[in-house]
GROMACS .gro file of C-alpha atoms in nm:
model
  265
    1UNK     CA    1   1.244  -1.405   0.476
    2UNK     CA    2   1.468  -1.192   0.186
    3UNK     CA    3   1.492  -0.842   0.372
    4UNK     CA    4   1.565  -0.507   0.128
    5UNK     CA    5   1.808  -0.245   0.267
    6UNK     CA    6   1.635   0.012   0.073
    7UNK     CA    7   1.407   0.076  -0.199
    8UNK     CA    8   1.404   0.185  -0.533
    9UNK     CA    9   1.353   0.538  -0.589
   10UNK     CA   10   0.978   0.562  -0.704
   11UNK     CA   11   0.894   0.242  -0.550
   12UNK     CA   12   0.617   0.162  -0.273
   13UNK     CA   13   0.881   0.185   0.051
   14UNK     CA   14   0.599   0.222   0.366
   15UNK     CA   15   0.269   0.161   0.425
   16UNK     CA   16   0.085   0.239   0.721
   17UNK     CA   17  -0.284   0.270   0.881
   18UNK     CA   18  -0.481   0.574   1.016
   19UNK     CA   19  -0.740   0.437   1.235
   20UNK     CA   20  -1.045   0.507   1.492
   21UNK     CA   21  -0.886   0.222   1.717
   22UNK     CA   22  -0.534   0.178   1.746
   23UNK     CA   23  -0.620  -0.076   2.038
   24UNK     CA   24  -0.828  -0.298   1.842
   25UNK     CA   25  -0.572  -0.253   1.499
   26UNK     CA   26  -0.294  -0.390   1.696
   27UNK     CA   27  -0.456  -0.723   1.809
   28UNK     CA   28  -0.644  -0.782   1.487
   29UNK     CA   29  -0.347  -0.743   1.251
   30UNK     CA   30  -0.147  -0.892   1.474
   31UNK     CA   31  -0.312  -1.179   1.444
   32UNK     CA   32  -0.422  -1.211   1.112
   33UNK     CA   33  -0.070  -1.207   0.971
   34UNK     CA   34   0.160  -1.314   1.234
   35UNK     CA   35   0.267  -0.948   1.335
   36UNK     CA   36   0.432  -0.752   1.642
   37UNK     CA   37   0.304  -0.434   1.748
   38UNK     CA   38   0.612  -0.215   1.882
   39UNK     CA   39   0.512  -0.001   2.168
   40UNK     CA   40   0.326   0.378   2.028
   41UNK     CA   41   0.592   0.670   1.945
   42UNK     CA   42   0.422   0.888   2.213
   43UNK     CA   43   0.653   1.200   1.996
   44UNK     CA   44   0.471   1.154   1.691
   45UNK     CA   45   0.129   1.117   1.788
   46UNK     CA   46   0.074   0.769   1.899
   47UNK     CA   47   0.252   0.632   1.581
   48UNK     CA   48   0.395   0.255   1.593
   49UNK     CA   49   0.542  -0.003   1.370
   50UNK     CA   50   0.430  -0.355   1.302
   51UNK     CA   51   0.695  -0.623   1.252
   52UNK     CA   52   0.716  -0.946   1.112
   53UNK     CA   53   0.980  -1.165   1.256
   54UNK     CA   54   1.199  -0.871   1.359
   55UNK     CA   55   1.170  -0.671   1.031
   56UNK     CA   56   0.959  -0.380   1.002
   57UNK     CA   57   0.647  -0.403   0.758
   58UNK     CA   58   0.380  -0.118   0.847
   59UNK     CA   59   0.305   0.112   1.078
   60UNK     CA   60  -0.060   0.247   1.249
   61UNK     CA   61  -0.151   0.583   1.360
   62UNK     CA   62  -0.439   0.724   1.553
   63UNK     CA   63  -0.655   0.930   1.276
   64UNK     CA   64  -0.673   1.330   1.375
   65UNK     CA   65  -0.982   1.370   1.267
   66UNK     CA   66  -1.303   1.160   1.270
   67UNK     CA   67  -1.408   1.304   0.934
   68UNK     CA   68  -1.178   1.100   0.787
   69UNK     CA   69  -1.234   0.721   0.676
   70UNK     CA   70  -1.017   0.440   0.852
   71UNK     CA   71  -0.770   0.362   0.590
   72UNK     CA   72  -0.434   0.269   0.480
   73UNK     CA   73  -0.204   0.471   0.324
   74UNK     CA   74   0.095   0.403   0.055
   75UNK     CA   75   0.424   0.570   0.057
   76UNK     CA   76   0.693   0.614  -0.259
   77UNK     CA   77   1.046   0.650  -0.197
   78UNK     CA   78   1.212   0.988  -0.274
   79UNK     CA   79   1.588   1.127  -0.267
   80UNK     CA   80   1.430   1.450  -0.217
   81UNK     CA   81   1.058   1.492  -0.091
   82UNK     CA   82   1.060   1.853  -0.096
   83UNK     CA   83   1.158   1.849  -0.462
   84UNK     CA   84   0.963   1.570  -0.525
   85UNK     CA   85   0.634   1.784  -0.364
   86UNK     CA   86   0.751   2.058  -0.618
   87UNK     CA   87   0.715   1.807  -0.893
   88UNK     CA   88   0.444   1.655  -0.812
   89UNK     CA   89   0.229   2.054  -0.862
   90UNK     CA   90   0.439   2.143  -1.152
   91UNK     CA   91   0.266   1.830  -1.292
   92UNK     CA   92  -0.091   1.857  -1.180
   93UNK     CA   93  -0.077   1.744  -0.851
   94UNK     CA   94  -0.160   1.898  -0.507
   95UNK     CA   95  -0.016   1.931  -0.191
   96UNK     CA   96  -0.180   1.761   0.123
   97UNK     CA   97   0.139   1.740   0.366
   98UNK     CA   98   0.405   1.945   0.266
   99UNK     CA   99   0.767   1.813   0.301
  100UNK     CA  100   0.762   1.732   0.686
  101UNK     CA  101   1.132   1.622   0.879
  102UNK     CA  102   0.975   1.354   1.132
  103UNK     CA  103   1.283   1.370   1.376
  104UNK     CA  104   1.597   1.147   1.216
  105UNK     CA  105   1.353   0.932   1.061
  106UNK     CA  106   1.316   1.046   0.784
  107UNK     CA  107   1.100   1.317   0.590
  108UNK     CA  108   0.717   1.242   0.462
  109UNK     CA  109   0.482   1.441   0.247
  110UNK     CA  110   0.168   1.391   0.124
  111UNK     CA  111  -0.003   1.479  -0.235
  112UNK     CA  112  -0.236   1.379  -0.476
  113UNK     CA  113  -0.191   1.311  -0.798
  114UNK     CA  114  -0.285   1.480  -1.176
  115UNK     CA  115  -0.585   1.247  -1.163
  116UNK     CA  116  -0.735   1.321  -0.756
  117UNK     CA  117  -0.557   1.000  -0.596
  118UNK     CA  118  -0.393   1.066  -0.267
  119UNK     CA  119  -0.009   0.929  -0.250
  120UNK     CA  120   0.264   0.936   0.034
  121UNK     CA  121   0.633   1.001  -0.028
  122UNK     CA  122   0.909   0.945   0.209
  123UNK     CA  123   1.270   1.010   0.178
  124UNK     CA  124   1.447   0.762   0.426
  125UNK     CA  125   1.630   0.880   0.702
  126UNK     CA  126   1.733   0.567   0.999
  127UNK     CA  127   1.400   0.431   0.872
  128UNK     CA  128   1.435   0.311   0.535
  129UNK     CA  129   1.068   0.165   0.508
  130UNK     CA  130   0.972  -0.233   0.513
  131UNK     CA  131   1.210  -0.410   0.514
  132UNK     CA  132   1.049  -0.796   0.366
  133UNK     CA  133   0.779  -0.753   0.078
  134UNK     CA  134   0.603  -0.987  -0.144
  135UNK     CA  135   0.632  -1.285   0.147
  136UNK     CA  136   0.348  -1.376   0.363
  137UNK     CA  137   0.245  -1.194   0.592
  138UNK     CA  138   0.417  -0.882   0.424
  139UNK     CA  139   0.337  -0.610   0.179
  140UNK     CA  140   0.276  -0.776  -0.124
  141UNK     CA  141   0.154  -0.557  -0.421
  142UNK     CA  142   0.035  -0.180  -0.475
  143UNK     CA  143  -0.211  -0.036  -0.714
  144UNK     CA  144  -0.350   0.240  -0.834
  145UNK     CA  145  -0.736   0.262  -0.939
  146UNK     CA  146  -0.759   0.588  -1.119
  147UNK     CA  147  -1.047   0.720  -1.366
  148UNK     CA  148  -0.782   0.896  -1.545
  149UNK     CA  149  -0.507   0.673  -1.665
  150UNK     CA  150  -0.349   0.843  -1.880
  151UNK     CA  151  -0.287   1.165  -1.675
  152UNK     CA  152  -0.219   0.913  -1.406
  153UNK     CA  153   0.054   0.744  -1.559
  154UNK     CA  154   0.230   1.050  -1.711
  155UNK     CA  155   0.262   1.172  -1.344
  156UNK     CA  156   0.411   0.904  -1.166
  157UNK     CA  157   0.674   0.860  -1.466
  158UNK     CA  158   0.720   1.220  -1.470
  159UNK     CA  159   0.756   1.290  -1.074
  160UNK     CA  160   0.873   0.977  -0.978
  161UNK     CA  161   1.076   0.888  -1.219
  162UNK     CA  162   0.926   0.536  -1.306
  163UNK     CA  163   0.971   0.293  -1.626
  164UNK     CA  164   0.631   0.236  -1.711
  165UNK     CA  165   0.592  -0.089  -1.916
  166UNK     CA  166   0.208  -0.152  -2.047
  167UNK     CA  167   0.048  -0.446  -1.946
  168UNK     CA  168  -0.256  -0.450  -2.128
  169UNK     CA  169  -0.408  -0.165  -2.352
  170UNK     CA  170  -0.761  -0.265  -2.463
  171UNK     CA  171  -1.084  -0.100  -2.319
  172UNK     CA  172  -1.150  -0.406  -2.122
  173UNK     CA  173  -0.796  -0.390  -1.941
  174UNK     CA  174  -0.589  -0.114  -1.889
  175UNK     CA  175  -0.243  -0.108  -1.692
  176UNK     CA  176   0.057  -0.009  -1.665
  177UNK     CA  177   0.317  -0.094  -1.397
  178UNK     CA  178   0.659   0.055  -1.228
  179UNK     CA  179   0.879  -0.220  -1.365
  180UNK     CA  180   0.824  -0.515  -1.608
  181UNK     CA  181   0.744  -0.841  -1.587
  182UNK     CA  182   0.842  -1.010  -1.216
  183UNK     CA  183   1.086  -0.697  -1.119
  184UNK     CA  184   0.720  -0.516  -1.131
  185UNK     CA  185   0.680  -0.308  -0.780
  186UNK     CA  186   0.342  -0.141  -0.851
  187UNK     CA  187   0.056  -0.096  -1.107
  188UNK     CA  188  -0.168   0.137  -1.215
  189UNK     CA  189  -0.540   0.024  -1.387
  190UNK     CA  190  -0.763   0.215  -1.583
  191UNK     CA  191  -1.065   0.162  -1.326
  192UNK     CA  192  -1.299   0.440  -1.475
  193UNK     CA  193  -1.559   0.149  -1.626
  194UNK     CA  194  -1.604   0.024  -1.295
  195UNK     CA  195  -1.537   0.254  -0.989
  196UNK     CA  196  -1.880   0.331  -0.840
  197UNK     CA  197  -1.999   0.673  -0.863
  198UNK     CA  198  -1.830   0.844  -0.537
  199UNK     CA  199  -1.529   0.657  -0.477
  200UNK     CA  200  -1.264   0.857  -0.547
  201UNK     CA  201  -0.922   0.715  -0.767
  202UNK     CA  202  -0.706   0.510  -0.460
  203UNK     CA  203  -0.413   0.295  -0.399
  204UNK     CA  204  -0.435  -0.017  -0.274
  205UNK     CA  205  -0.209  -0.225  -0.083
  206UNK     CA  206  -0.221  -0.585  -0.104
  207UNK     CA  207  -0.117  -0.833   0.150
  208UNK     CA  208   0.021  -1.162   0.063
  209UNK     CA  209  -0.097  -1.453   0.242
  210UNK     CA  210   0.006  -1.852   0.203
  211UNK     CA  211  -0.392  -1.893   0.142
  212UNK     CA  212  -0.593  -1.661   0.075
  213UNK     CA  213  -0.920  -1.778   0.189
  214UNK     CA  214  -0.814  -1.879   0.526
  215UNK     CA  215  -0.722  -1.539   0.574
  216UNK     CA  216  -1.041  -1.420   0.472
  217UNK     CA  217  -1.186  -1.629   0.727
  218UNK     CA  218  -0.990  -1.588   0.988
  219UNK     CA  219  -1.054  -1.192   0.894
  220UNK     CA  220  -1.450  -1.263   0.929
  221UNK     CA  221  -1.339  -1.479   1.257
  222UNK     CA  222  -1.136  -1.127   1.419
  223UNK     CA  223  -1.436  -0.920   1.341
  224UNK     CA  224  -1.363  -0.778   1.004
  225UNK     CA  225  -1.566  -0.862   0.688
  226UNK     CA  226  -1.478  -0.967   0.338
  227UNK     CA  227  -1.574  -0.703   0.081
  228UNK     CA  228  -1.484  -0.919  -0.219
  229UNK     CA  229  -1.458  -1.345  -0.176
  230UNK     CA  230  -1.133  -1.476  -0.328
  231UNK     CA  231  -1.107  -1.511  -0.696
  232UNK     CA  232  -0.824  -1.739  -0.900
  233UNK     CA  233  -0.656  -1.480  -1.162
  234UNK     CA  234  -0.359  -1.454  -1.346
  235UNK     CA  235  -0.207  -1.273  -1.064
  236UNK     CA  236  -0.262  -1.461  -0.791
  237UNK     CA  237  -0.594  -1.548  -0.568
  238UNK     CA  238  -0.685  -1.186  -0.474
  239UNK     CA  239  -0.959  -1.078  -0.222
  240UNK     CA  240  -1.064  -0.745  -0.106
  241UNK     CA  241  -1.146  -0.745   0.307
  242UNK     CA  242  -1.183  -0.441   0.530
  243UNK     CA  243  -1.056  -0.503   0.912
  244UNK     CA  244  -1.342  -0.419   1.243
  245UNK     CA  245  -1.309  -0.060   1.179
  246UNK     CA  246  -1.377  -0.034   0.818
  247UNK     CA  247  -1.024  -0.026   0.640
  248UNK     CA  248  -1.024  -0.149   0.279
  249UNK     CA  249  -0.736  -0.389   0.221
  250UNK     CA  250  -0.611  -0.658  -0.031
  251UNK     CA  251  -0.471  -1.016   0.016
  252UNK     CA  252  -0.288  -1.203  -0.277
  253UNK     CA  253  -0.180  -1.585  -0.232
  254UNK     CA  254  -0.136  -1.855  -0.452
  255UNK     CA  255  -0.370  -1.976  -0.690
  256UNK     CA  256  -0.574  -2.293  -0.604
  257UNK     CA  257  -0.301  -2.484  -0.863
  258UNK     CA  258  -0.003  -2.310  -0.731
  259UNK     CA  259   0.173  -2.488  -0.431
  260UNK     CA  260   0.161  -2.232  -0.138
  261UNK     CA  261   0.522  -2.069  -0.029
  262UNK     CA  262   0.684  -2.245   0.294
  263UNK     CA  263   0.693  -1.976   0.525
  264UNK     CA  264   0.414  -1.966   0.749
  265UNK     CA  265   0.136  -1.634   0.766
   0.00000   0.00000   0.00000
């Protein structure tokens, strides 16, 4: 697997999952993509990292508070979270988790964006985020679903920093991404003709997978459910799942004429 040192500044650099059952977290993901759950960081809460043959790809965290859904969260890199948080409500934005040093780690923060959606920032300390992405069994794509795409896009260009290239401008599909072409790291879609009425904007992370309906079976098999079957498009075979607790995520693999990648998920 290609590691990365670091990432770009703007770029998705962590993931991770706040959950009702850490327990149960651990052995399904663990299973469905071929990861290693390191032991919990007793100092921060019960926090631990998942790793895929040695290199770190997401972590999992007890949830605080059982108001809040089972989800997974996506985190951009900063050189500066605290200026970055400043940004962020300069442009709209507000403030969740303020800047926060977690010990040499690193520092997090927490905001949401001009249009409502929630987004992490972290600006790497020893932990520079995952280190293997767009490989089975890793963090493969993140998205943005936003009912407001144009204050959505002006944000993340103007806060952090990113060279939006358009996709697609028409009414039936609208995106943008962070990057063009295959040096893309994330998009954003115009998702306000189809979001149902109470879901608020979100990113998405999506998992890649060598097939993607294997893994949606062996999701159903470890007790989670599929949300939306796999569907051929000109991205990839994508699929929408949620794990045994309830957590939304996304798989991408190869298309049914695409010859699946060698390494094993």
């Amino acid at each position: 697997m290609p590691t990365r040192e670091t990432a770009p500044a703007g770029a998705p650099c962590w993931v991770d999952l706040m959950t009702s059952d850490p327990a149960r977290a651990r052995t399904f993901y663990s299973e469905l993509f071929g990861w290693t759950a390191e032991d919990p960081a007793e100092e921060f809460g019960g926090y631990f990292t998942f790793t895929k043959d040695g290199v770190q790809v997401a972590g999992c965290m007890p949830k605080p508070d059982e108001a809040v859904p089972d989800g997974w969260s996506v985190y951009l890199a900063t050189p500066d979270a605290e200026k970055t948080v400043a940004a962020a409500v300069d442009h709209g934005g507000q403030v969740i988790v303020p800047a926060m040093v977690v010990g040499e780690l690193g520092v997090m923060a927490v905001v949401t964006d001009a249009a409502g959606a929630a987004i992490g920032m972290w600006q790497p300390g020893l932990h520079r985020g995952f280190g293997v992405f767009a490989e089975p069994g890793a963090p493969g794509w993140f998205e943005l679903l936003t009912r407001d795409y144009a204050a959505a896009v002006g944000f993340y260009r103007d806060v952090f920093g990113w060279d939006v290239h358009v996709v697609s401008d028409t009414p039936e599909f609208r995106y943008a991404t962070f990057g063009k072409d295959e040096g893309a790291l994330a998009g954003i879609m115009d998702a306000a003709g189809f979001l149902a009425e109470g879901v608020p904007a979100h990113w998405s992370v999506y998992f890649a997978v060598r097939d993607t309906d294997a893994a949606l079976a062996k999701t159903a098999e470890l007790g989670g459910s599929v949300v939306l079957p796999a569907e051929d498009t000109p991205y990839g075979r994508l699929a929408v799942a949620a794990d045994p607790t309830g957590a939304v995520f996304k798989l991408v693999g190869p298309t049914k004429s695409e010859p699946a990648p060698a390494a094993a998920s």
